[in-house]
């Protein structure tokens, strides 16, 4: 969900993608190092006329290659976790979009069904007979809604907006089964859901009051500072709050699975701090404007 005045989830994912693309690849250095350390290379170097300068160069290159080896031991698992984090956030955004799509069309169909039921009741079950233009209007409305619902099913929109979003987790897990991981739903307690709703409402009210104070020219008052701090505190929860990626226990060791959980939690903690700082800067910039 993207809050007004805040930073969207896509900003953090762009930062992750930039960090992945900027990660150096040490495959070439390690391969050249293995060639230099082979017995044939040592034999050729021993037979050649070695000078003090060449010896120093070889020693410096060996030190640099040893540093590259140490860094290459860390980078692969870090790159894997970053890729998993990007994949998880992308699936989370898709899950939210599908859930919102399902609720929107559920309300749409419920509204049509309610209007059709009211028209049918007025036409055939009321004690007083309906006549005139009112009766014609109800009949036209009932026929129009019936045709709309039939076309909604025949065109495939019902499957796209109701069936597919409901089976999103099942379809996603079928595609990720070959990678030994699955997407699971995180169950939130009613207290957490209530707190999320309160955060959303309070944050929108705070943003509205801040804009109103700026229009009144009272952006340097303590009231504006109060609403600004309240909008920062009411930022939505980040991370694995609705769905999350879980590694298969049969394919991955407990150490790797625990490392993935720790990596994800630490990232979202840092991201929460970063977004609060960004929100504070946005409020300051809004006040100056």
PDB file of C-alpha atoms in Angstrom:
ATOM      1  CA  UNK A   1       0.000   0.000   0.000  1.00  0.00           C
ATOM      2  CA  UNK A   2       1.301   3.376  -0.818  1.00  0.00           C
ATOM      3  CA  UNK A   3       0.576   6.132   1.652  1.00  0.00           C
ATOM      4  CA  UNK A   4       0.278   9.766   0.632  1.00  0.00           C
ATOM      5  CA  UNK A   5       3.479  11.714   1.147  1.00  0.00           C
ATOM      6  CA  UNK A   6       5.410   8.537   1.956  1.00  0.00           C
ATOM      7  CA  UNK A   7       7.790   6.378   0.038  1.00  0.00           C
ATOM      8  CA  UNK A   8       6.447   3.392  -1.898  1.00  0.00           C
ATOM      9  CA  UNK A   9       7.710  -0.159  -1.609  1.00  0.00           C
ATOM     10  CA  UNK A  10       9.181   0.041  -5.084  1.00  0.00           C
ATOM     11  CA  UNK A  11      11.857   2.520  -3.891  1.00  0.00           C
ATOM     12  CA  UNK A  12      13.472  -0.046  -1.611  1.00  0.00           C
ATOM     13  CA  UNK A  13      13.335  -2.691  -4.325  1.00  0.00           C
ATOM     14  CA  UNK A  14      15.043  -0.312  -6.782  1.00  0.00           C
ATOM     15  CA  UNK A  15      17.806   0.199  -4.205  1.00  0.00           C
ATOM     16  CA  UNK A  16      18.172  -3.561  -3.908  1.00  0.00           C
ATOM     17  CA  UNK A  17      18.411  -3.974  -7.681  1.00  0.00           C
ATOM     18  CA  UNK A  18      21.071  -1.282  -7.852  1.00  0.00           C
ATOM     19  CA  UNK A  19      23.074  -2.987  -5.122  1.00  0.00           C
ATOM     20  CA  UNK A  20      22.875  -6.285  -6.983  1.00  0.00           C
ATOM     21  CA  UNK A  21      24.023  -4.804 -10.280  1.00  0.00           C
ATOM     22  CA  UNK A  22      26.895  -2.996  -8.558  1.00  0.00           C
ATOM     23  CA  UNK A  23      28.157  -6.157  -6.839  1.00  0.00           C
ATOM     24  CA  UNK A  24      31.542  -7.134  -8.385  1.00  0.00           C
ATOM     25  CA  UNK A  25      31.962 -10.550  -9.902  1.00  0.00           C
ATOM     26  CA  UNK A  26      35.152 -12.312  -8.863  1.00  0.00           C
ATOM     27  CA  UNK A  27      34.928 -15.286 -11.158  1.00  0.00           C
ATOM     28  CA  UNK A  28      37.564 -13.999 -13.565  1.00  0.00           C
ATOM     29  CA  UNK A  29      40.064 -13.155 -10.832  1.00  0.00           C
ATOM     30  CA  UNK A  30      39.645 -16.504  -9.127  1.00  0.00           C
ATOM     31  CA  UNK A  31      40.053 -18.398 -12.384  1.00  0.00           C
ATOM     32  CA  UNK A  32      43.214 -16.495 -13.305  1.00  0.00           C
ATOM     33  CA  UNK A  33      44.502 -17.083  -9.819  1.00  0.00           C
ATOM     34  CA  UNK A  34      43.945 -20.829 -10.118  1.00  0.00           C
ATOM     35  CA  UNK A  35      45.896 -20.846 -13.377  1.00  0.00           C
ATOM     36  CA  UNK A  36      48.801 -18.970 -11.790  1.00  0.00           C
ATOM     37  CA  UNK A  37      48.841 -21.353  -8.832  1.00  0.00           C
ATOM     38  CA  UNK A  38      48.875 -24.524 -10.964  1.00  0.00           C
ATOM     39  CA  UNK A  39      52.014 -26.753 -10.988  1.00  0.00           C
ATOM     40  CA  UNK A  40      52.750 -25.949 -14.617  1.00  0.00           C
ATOM     41  CA  UNK A  41      52.657 -22.238 -13.899  1.00  0.00           C
ATOM     42  CA  UNK A  42      54.986 -22.671 -10.911  1.00  0.00           C
ATOM     43  CA  UNK A  43      57.394 -24.754 -12.989  1.00  0.00           C
ATOM     44  CA  UNK A  44      57.476 -22.122 -15.723  1.00  0.00           C
ATOM     45  CA  UNK A  45      57.991 -19.339 -13.210  1.00  0.00           C
ATOM     46  CA  UNK A  46      60.850 -21.218 -11.547  1.00  0.00           C
ATOM     47  CA  UNK A  47      62.594 -21.739 -14.900  1.00  0.00           C
ATOM     48  CA  UNK A  48      62.259 -18.099 -15.955  1.00  0.00           C
ATOM     49  CA  UNK A  49      64.664 -15.386 -14.919  1.00  0.00           C
ATOM     50  CA  UNK A  50      62.987 -13.771 -11.906  1.00  0.00           C
ATOM     51  CA  UNK A  51      63.778 -10.221 -10.920  1.00  0.00           C
ATOM     52  CA  UNK A  52      63.036  -8.457  -7.606  1.00  0.00           C
ATOM     53  CA  UNK A  53      60.423  -6.282  -9.332  1.00  0.00           C
ATOM     54  CA  UNK A  54      58.567  -9.285 -10.736  1.00  0.00           C
ATOM     55  CA  UNK A  55      58.709 -10.991  -7.331  1.00  0.00           C
ATOM     56  CA  UNK A  56      57.137  -7.963  -5.684  1.00  0.00           C
ATOM     57  CA  UNK A  57      54.440  -7.863  -8.362  1.00  0.00           C
ATOM     58  CA  UNK A  58      53.654 -11.525  -7.825  1.00  0.00           C
ATOM     59  CA  UNK A  59      53.430 -11.009  -4.057  1.00  0.00           C
ATOM     60  CA  UNK A  60      51.107  -7.997  -4.447  1.00  0.00           C
ATOM     61  CA  UNK A  61      48.921  -9.861  -6.946  1.00  0.00           C
ATOM     62  CA  UNK A  62      48.705 -12.845  -4.593  1.00  0.00           C
ATOM     63  CA  UNK A  63      47.588 -10.574  -1.743  1.00  0.00           C
ATOM     64  CA  UNK A  64      44.949  -8.966  -3.964  1.00  0.00           C
ATOM     65  CA  UNK A  65      43.710 -12.343  -5.154  1.00  0.00           C
ATOM     66  CA  UNK A  66      43.458 -13.604  -1.570  1.00  0.00           C
ATOM     67  CA  UNK A  67      41.305 -10.578  -0.715  1.00  0.00           C
ATOM     68  CA  UNK A  68      39.129 -11.305  -3.735  1.00  0.00           C
ATOM     69  CA  UNK A  69      38.727 -14.886  -2.561  1.00  0.00           C
ATOM     70  CA  UNK A  70      37.598 -13.732   0.874  1.00  0.00           C
ATOM     71  CA  UNK A  71      35.051 -11.339  -0.611  1.00  0.00           C
ATOM     72  CA  UNK A  72      33.822 -13.924  -3.110  1.00  0.00           C
ATOM     73  CA  UNK A  73      33.059 -16.290  -0.234  1.00  0.00           C
ATOM     74  CA  UNK A  74      30.480 -13.800   1.088  1.00  0.00           C
ATOM     75  CA  UNK A  75      29.003 -12.313  -2.079  1.00  0.00           C
ATOM     76  CA  UNK A  76      27.185 -15.363  -3.545  1.00  0.00           C
ATOM     77  CA  UNK A  77      24.924 -16.031  -0.541  1.00  0.00           C
ATOM     78  CA  UNK A  78      24.334 -12.293  -0.137  1.00  0.00           C
ATOM     79  CA  UNK A  79      23.304 -11.993  -3.787  1.00  0.00           C
ATOM     80  CA  UNK A  80      20.960 -14.967  -3.399  1.00  0.00           C
ATOM     81  CA  UNK A  81      19.269 -13.396  -0.366  1.00  0.00           C
ATOM     82  CA  UNK A  82      18.917 -10.078  -2.215  1.00  0.00           C
ATOM     83  CA  UNK A  83      17.316 -11.808  -5.176  1.00  0.00           C
ATOM     84  CA  UNK A  84      14.958 -13.641  -2.822  1.00  0.00           C
ATOM     85  CA  UNK A  85      14.068 -10.337  -1.181  1.00  0.00           C
ATOM     86  CA  UNK A  86      13.248  -8.770  -4.554  1.00  0.00           C
ATOM     87  CA  UNK A  87      11.184 -11.798  -5.575  1.00  0.00           C
ATOM     88  CA  UNK A  88       9.307 -11.800  -2.270  1.00  0.00           C
ATOM     89  CA  UNK A  89       8.445  -8.121  -2.491  1.00  0.00           C
ATOM     90  CA  UNK A  90       7.295  -8.464  -6.091  1.00  0.00           C
ATOM     91  CA  UNK A  91       5.044 -11.384  -5.153  1.00  0.00           C
ATOM     92  CA  UNK A  92       3.746  -9.400  -2.193  1.00  0.00           C
ATOM     93  CA  UNK A  93       2.777  -6.502  -4.462  1.00  0.00           C
ATOM     94  CA  UNK A  94       1.061  -8.890  -6.868  1.00  0.00           C
ATOM     95  CA  UNK A  95      -0.816 -10.496  -3.988  1.00  0.00           C
ATOM     96  CA  UNK A  96      -2.061  -7.110  -2.795  1.00  0.00           C
ATOM     97  CA  UNK A  97      -3.144  -6.126  -6.293  1.00  0.00           C
ATOM     98  CA  UNK A  98      -5.021  -9.388  -6.772  1.00  0.00           C
ATOM     99  CA  UNK A  99      -6.669  -9.058  -3.364  1.00  0.00           C
ATOM    100  CA  UNK A 100      -7.782  -5.487  -4.084  1.00  0.00           C
ATOM    101  CA  UNK A 101      -9.073  -6.560  -7.505  1.00  0.00           C
ATOM    102  CA  UNK A 102     -11.095  -9.348  -5.932  1.00  0.00           C
ATOM    103  CA  UNK A 103     -12.646  -7.063  -3.320  1.00  0.00           C
ATOM    104  CA  UNK A 104     -13.500  -4.355  -5.853  1.00  0.00           C
ATOM    105  CA  UNK A 105     -15.378  -6.712  -8.152  1.00  0.00           C
ATOM    106  CA  UNK A 106     -16.948  -8.513  -5.202  1.00  0.00           C
ATOM    107  CA  UNK A 107     -18.478  -5.225  -4.091  1.00  0.00           C
ATOM    108  CA  UNK A 108     -19.458  -4.483  -7.700  1.00  0.00           C
ATOM    109  CA  UNK A 109     -21.284  -7.792  -8.116  1.00  0.00           C
ATOM    110  CA  UNK A 110     -22.842  -7.488  -4.674  1.00  0.00           C
ATOM    111  CA  UNK A 111     -24.194  -4.048  -5.601  1.00  0.00           C
ATOM    112  CA  UNK A 112     -25.663  -5.345  -8.855  1.00  0.00           C
ATOM    113  CA  UNK A 113     -27.208  -8.305  -7.065  1.00  0.00           C
ATOM    114  CA  UNK A 114     -28.724  -6.019  -4.432  1.00  0.00           C
ATOM    115  CA  UNK A 115     -30.260  -3.695  -7.031  1.00  0.00           C
ATOM    116  CA  UNK A 116     -31.605  -6.661  -8.992  1.00  0.00           C
ATOM    117  CA  UNK A 117     -33.131  -8.181  -5.846  1.00  0.00           C
ATOM    118  CA  UNK A 118     -34.779  -4.859  -4.960  1.00  0.00           C
ATOM    119  CA  UNK A 119     -36.209  -4.496  -8.488  1.00  0.00           C
ATOM    120  CA  UNK A 120     -37.504  -8.066  -8.473  1.00  0.00           C
ATOM    121  CA  UNK A 121     -39.139  -7.567  -5.079  1.00  0.00           C
ATOM    122  CA  UNK A 122     -40.786  -4.302  -6.132  1.00  0.00           C
ATOM    123  CA  UNK A 123     -42.151  -5.881  -9.304  1.00  0.00           C
ATOM    124  CA  UNK A 124     -43.546  -9.156  -7.992  1.00  0.00           C
ATOM    125  CA  UNK A 125     -43.754  -9.204  -4.183  1.00  0.00           C
ATOM    126  CA  UNK A 126     -45.095  -5.827  -3.074  1.00  0.00           C
ATOM    127  CA  UNK A 127     -48.694  -5.530  -1.885  1.00  0.00           C
ATOM    128  CA  UNK A 128     -49.379  -2.521  -4.094  1.00  0.00           C
ATOM    129  CA  UNK A 129     -49.139  -3.040  -7.834  1.00  0.00           C
ATOM    130  CA  UNK A 130     -46.368  -1.026  -9.486  1.00  0.00           C
ATOM    131  CA  UNK A 131     -47.479   0.779 -12.625  1.00  0.00           C
ATOM    132  CA  UNK A 132     -46.340   3.452 -15.019  1.00  0.00           C
ATOM    133  CA  UNK A 133     -42.801   4.565 -15.720  1.00  0.00           C
ATOM    134  CA  UNK A 134     -41.614   3.233 -12.373  1.00  0.00           C
ATOM    135  CA  UNK A 135     -42.565  -0.306 -13.394  1.00  0.00           C
ATOM    136  CA  UNK A 136     -40.926   0.106 -16.819  1.00  0.00           C
ATOM    137  CA  UNK A 137     -37.774   1.446 -15.189  1.00  0.00           C
ATOM    138  CA  UNK A 138     -37.580  -1.478 -12.760  1.00  0.00           C
ATOM    139  CA  UNK A 139     -38.081  -3.992 -15.565  1.00  0.00           C
ATOM    140  CA  UNK A 140     -35.398  -2.341 -17.691  1.00  0.00           C
ATOM    141  CA  UNK A 141     -33.035  -2.256 -14.697  1.00  0.00           C
ATOM    142  CA  UNK A 142     -33.618  -5.935 -13.958  1.00  0.00           C
ATOM    143  CA  UNK A 143     -33.000  -6.958 -17.584  1.00  0.00           C
ATOM    144  CA  UNK A 144     -29.920  -4.734 -17.826  1.00  0.00           C
ATOM    145  CA  UNK A 145     -28.355  -6.227 -14.679  1.00  0.00           C
ATOM    146  CA  UNK A 146     -29.118  -9.775 -15.800  1.00  0.00           C
ATOM    147  CA  UNK A 147     -27.470  -9.209 -19.199  1.00  0.00           C
ATOM    148  CA  UNK A 148     -24.479  -7.536 -17.525  1.00  0.00           C
ATOM    149  CA  UNK A 149     -23.892 -10.481 -15.184  1.00  0.00           C
ATOM    150  CA  UNK A 150     -24.204 -12.991 -18.040  1.00  0.00           C
ATOM    151  CA  UNK A 151     -21.717 -11.063 -20.190  1.00  0.00           C
ATOM    152  CA  UNK A 152     -19.422 -10.700 -17.186  1.00  0.00           C
ATOM    153  CA  UNK A 153     -19.226 -14.488 -16.934  1.00  0.00           C
ATOM    154  CA  UNK A 154     -19.041 -15.224 -20.670  1.00  0.00           C
ATOM    155  CA  UNK A 155     -16.270 -12.684 -21.325  1.00  0.00           C
ATOM    156  CA  UNK A 156     -13.993 -14.313 -18.755  1.00  0.00           C
ATOM    157  CA  UNK A 157     -13.903 -11.289 -16.455  1.00  0.00           C
ATOM    158  CA  UNK A 158     -15.314 -13.324 -13.602  1.00  0.00           C
ATOM    159  CA  UNK A 159     -12.404 -15.748 -13.835  1.00  0.00           C
ATOM    160  CA  UNK A 160      -9.857 -12.939 -14.148  1.00  0.00           C
ATOM    161  CA  UNK A 161     -11.188 -10.838 -11.289  1.00  0.00           C
ATOM    162  CA  UNK A 162     -12.595 -13.458  -8.908  1.00  0.00           C
ATOM    163  CA  UNK A 163     -11.197 -16.953  -9.526  1.00  0.00           C
ATOM    164  CA  UNK A 164      -7.549 -16.179 -10.360  1.00  0.00           C
ATOM    165  CA  UNK A 165      -7.011 -13.758  -7.419  1.00  0.00           C
ATOM    166  CA  UNK A 166      -8.488 -16.349  -5.063  1.00  0.00           C
ATOM    167  CA  UNK A 167      -6.010 -18.974  -6.315  1.00  0.00           C
ATOM    168  CA  UNK A 168      -2.979 -16.680  -6.471  1.00  0.00           C
ATOM    169  CA  UNK A 169      -0.993 -18.474  -3.768  1.00  0.00           C
ATOM    170  CA  UNK A 170      -1.710 -21.891  -5.285  1.00  0.00           C
ATOM    171  CA  UNK A 171      -0.637 -20.827  -8.770  1.00  0.00           C
ATOM    172  CA  UNK A 172       2.475 -19.044  -7.479  1.00  0.00           C
ATOM    173  CA  UNK A 173       3.576 -22.079  -5.472  1.00  0.00           C
ATOM    174  CA  UNK A 174       3.132 -24.332  -8.505  1.00  0.00           C
ATOM    175  CA  UNK A 175       5.581 -22.169 -10.422  1.00  0.00           C
ATOM    176  CA  UNK A 176       8.102 -21.999  -7.566  1.00  0.00           C
ATOM    177  CA  UNK A 177       8.002 -25.678  -6.656  1.00  0.00           C
ATOM    178  CA  UNK A 178      11.048 -26.411  -8.830  1.00  0.00           C
ATOM    179  CA  UNK A 179      13.042 -23.799  -6.888  1.00  0.00           C
ATOM    180  CA  UNK A 180      12.317 -25.501  -3.525  1.00  0.00           C
ATOM    181  CA  UNK A 181      10.473 -22.559  -1.995  1.00  0.00           C
ATOM    182  CA  UNK A 182       6.884 -21.511  -1.485  1.00  0.00           C
ATOM    183  CA  UNK A 183       4.816 -18.455  -0.721  1.00  0.00           C
ATOM    184  CA  UNK A 184       2.821 -18.656   2.500  1.00  0.00           C
ATOM    185  CA  UNK A 185       0.237 -16.345   3.979  1.00  0.00           C
ATOM    186  CA  UNK A 186       1.118 -14.587   7.221  1.00  0.00           C
ATOM    187  CA  UNK A 187      -1.823 -14.601   9.595  1.00  0.00           C
ATOM    188  CA  UNK A 188      -2.288 -11.363  11.507  1.00  0.00           C
ATOM    189  CA  UNK A 189      -4.200 -11.132  14.758  1.00  0.00           C
ATOM    190  CA  UNK A 190      -7.242  -8.912  15.050  1.00  0.00           C
ATOM    191  CA  UNK A 191      -5.196  -6.542  17.213  1.00  0.00           C
ATOM    192  CA  UNK A 192      -2.627  -6.120  14.437  1.00  0.00           C
ATOM    193  CA  UNK A 193      -5.364  -5.561  11.856  1.00  0.00           C
ATOM    194  CA  UNK A 194      -7.023  -3.009  14.123  1.00  0.00           C
ATOM    195  CA  UNK A 195      -3.676  -1.252  14.655  1.00  0.00           C
ATOM    196  CA  UNK A 196      -3.039  -1.154  10.894  1.00  0.00           C
ATOM    197  CA  UNK A 197      -6.450   0.407  10.317  1.00  0.00           C
ATOM    198  CA  UNK A 198      -5.837   3.007  13.024  1.00  0.00           C
ATOM    199  CA  UNK A 199      -2.434   3.833  11.509  1.00  0.00           C
ATOM    200  CA  UNK A 200      -3.977   4.313   8.081  1.00  0.00           C
ATOM    201  CA  UNK A 201      -6.787   6.566   9.329  1.00  0.00           C
ATOM    202  CA  UNK A 202      -4.580   8.641  11.640  1.00  0.00           C
ATOM    203  CA  UNK A 203      -1.938   9.086   8.953  1.00  0.00           C
ATOM    204  CA  UNK A 204      -4.479  10.355   6.415  1.00  0.00           C
ATOM    205  CA  UNK A 205      -5.968  12.723   8.996  1.00  0.00           C
ATOM    206  CA  UNK A 206      -2.481  13.971   9.890  1.00  0.00           C
ATOM    207  CA  UNK A 207      -1.625  14.617   6.237  1.00  0.00           C
ATOM    208  CA  UNK A 208      -4.893  16.470   5.723  1.00  0.00           C
ATOM    209  CA  UNK A 209      -4.327  18.642   8.805  1.00  0.00           C
ATOM    210  CA  UNK A 210      -0.747  19.394   7.743  1.00  0.00           C
ATOM    211  CA  UNK A 211      -1.924  20.626   4.341  1.00  0.00           C
ATOM    212  CA  UNK A 212      -4.630  22.689   6.024  1.00  0.00           C
ATOM    213  CA  UNK A 213      -2.102  24.303   8.388  1.00  0.00           C
ATOM    214  CA  UNK A 214       0.196  25.098   5.471  1.00  0.00           C
ATOM    215  CA  UNK A 215      -2.683  26.785   3.626  1.00  0.00           C
ATOM    216  CA  UNK A 216      -3.417  28.815   6.779  1.00  0.00           C
ATOM    217  CA  UNK A 217       0.251  29.825   7.082  1.00  0.00           C
ATOM    218  CA  UNK A 218       0.735  28.040  10.407  1.00  0.00           C
ATOM    219  CA  UNK A 219       3.436  25.611   9.319  1.00  0.00           C
ATOM    220  CA  UNK A 220       5.896  26.779  12.003  1.00  0.00           C
ATOM    221  CA  UNK A 221       3.607  26.109  14.941  1.00  0.00           C
ATOM    222  CA  UNK A 222       3.759  23.299  17.469  1.00  0.00           C
ATOM    223  CA  UNK A 223       0.490  21.895  16.093  1.00  0.00           C
ATOM    224  CA  UNK A 224       2.124  21.275  12.725  1.00  0.00           C
ATOM    225  CA  UNK A 225       5.079  19.600  14.439  1.00  0.00           C
ATOM    226  CA  UNK A 226       2.658  17.355  16.332  1.00  0.00           C
ATOM    227  CA  UNK A 227       0.846  16.206  13.187  1.00  0.00           C
ATOM    228  CA  UNK A 228       4.154  15.775  11.386  1.00  0.00           C
ATOM    229  CA  UNK A 229       5.526  13.501  14.107  1.00  0.00           C
ATOM    230  CA  UNK A 230       2.224  11.609  14.157  1.00  0.00           C
ATOM    231  CA  UNK A 231       2.392  10.968  10.408  1.00  0.00           C
ATOM    232  CA  UNK A 232       5.915   9.576  10.837  1.00  0.00           C
ATOM    233  CA  UNK A 233       4.909   7.277  13.693  1.00  0.00           C
ATOM    234  CA  UNK A 234       1.884   5.979  11.786  1.00  0.00           C
ATOM    235  CA  UNK A 235       3.811   4.654   8.804  1.00  0.00           C
ATOM    236  CA  UNK A 236       2.471   1.236   7.746  1.00  0.00           C
ATOM    237  CA  UNK A 237       4.242  -1.932   8.763  1.00  0.00           C
ATOM    238  CA  UNK A 238       6.847  -3.196   6.338  1.00  0.00           C
ATOM    239  CA  UNK A 239       8.152  -6.636   5.484  1.00  0.00           C
ATOM    240  CA  UNK A 240       6.487 -10.013   5.812  1.00  0.00           C
ATOM    241  CA  UNK A 241       3.153  -8.775   7.147  1.00  0.00           C
ATOM    242  CA  UNK A 242       0.834 -10.532   4.658  1.00  0.00           C
ATOM    243  CA  UNK A 243       2.859 -13.067   2.615  1.00  0.00           C
ATOM    244  CA  UNK A 244       6.441 -14.315   2.786  1.00  0.00           C
ATOM    245  CA  UNK A 245       8.820 -16.697   1.033  1.00  0.00           C
ATOM    246  CA  UNK A 246       9.719 -19.882   2.898  1.00  0.00           C
ATOM    247  CA  UNK A 247      12.600 -22.143   1.851  1.00  0.00           C
ATOM    248  CA  UNK A 248      12.009 -25.874   1.629  1.00  0.00           C
ATOM    249  CA  UNK A 249      13.439 -27.668   4.657  1.00  0.00           C
ATOM    250  CA  UNK A 250      14.328 -30.727   2.575  1.00  0.00           C
ATOM    251  CA  UNK A 251      16.491 -28.753   0.141  1.00  0.00           C
ATOM    252  CA  UNK A 252      18.028 -26.126   2.445  1.00  0.00           C
ATOM    253  CA  UNK A 253      19.760 -26.552   5.769  1.00  0.00           C
ATOM    254  CA  UNK A 254      18.502 -24.953   8.963  1.00  0.00           C
ATOM    255  CA  UNK A 255      21.444 -22.542   8.929  1.00  0.00           C
ATOM    256  CA  UNK A 256      20.548 -21.192   5.481  1.00  0.00           C
ATOM    257  CA  UNK A 257      16.854 -20.873   6.346  1.00  0.00           C
ATOM    258  CA  UNK A 258      17.659 -19.075   9.573  1.00  0.00           C
ATOM    259  CA  UNK A 259      20.101 -16.807   7.740  1.00  0.00           C
ATOM    260  CA  UNK A 260      17.395 -15.900   5.228  1.00  0.00           C
ATOM    261  CA  UNK A 261      14.940 -15.003   7.983  1.00  0.00           C
ATOM    262  CA  UNK A 262      17.545 -12.882   9.789  1.00  0.00           C
ATOM    263  CA  UNK A 263      18.589 -11.151   6.557  1.00  0.00           C
ATOM    264  CA  UNK A 264      14.978 -10.241   5.735  1.00  0.00           C
ATOM    265  CA  UNK A 265      14.181  -8.964   9.231  1.00  0.00           C
ATOM    266  CA  UNK A 266      17.344  -6.850   9.395  1.00  0.00           C
ATOM    267  CA  UNK A 267      16.677  -5.345   5.977  1.00  0.00           C
ATOM    268  CA  UNK A 268      13.130  -4.281   6.826  1.00  0.00           C
ATOM    269  CA  UNK A 269      14.272  -2.805  10.141  1.00  0.00           C
ATOM    270  CA  UNK A 270      16.788  -0.641   8.292  1.00  0.00           C
ATOM    271  CA  UNK A 271      14.181   0.171   5.661  1.00  0.00           C
ATOM    272  CA  UNK A 272      11.710   1.316   8.335  1.00  0.00           C
ATOM    273  CA  UNK A 273      14.311   3.685   9.783  1.00  0.00           C
ATOM    274  CA  UNK A 274      15.152   4.985   6.308  1.00  0.00           C
ATOM    275  CA  UNK A 275      11.519   5.639   5.453  1.00  0.00           C
ATOM    276  CA  UNK A 276      10.945   7.512   8.678  1.00  0.00           C
ATOM    277  CA  UNK A 277      13.881   9.767   7.856  1.00  0.00           C
ATOM    278  CA  UNK A 278      12.542  10.212   4.330  1.00  0.00           C
ATOM    279  CA  UNK A 279       9.091  11.043   5.677  1.00  0.00           C
ATOM    280  CA  UNK A 280      10.603  13.644   7.998  1.00  0.00           C
ATOM    281  CA  UNK A 281      12.454  15.211   5.070  1.00  0.00           C
ATOM    282  CA  UNK A 282       9.271  15.235   2.992  1.00  0.00           C
ATOM    283  CA  UNK A 283       7.364  16.984   5.769  1.00  0.00           C
ATOM    284  CA  UNK A 284      10.114  19.591   6.075  1.00  0.00           C
ATOM    285  CA  UNK A 285      10.148  20.128   2.308  1.00  0.00           C
ATOM    286  CA  UNK A 286       6.355  20.426   2.268  1.00  0.00           C
ATOM    287  CA  UNK A 287       6.517  23.048   5.011  1.00  0.00           C
ATOM    288  CA  UNK A 288       9.071  25.118   3.082  1.00  0.00           C
ATOM    289  CA  UNK A 289       6.932  25.087  -0.042  1.00  0.00           C
TER     290      UNK A 289
END
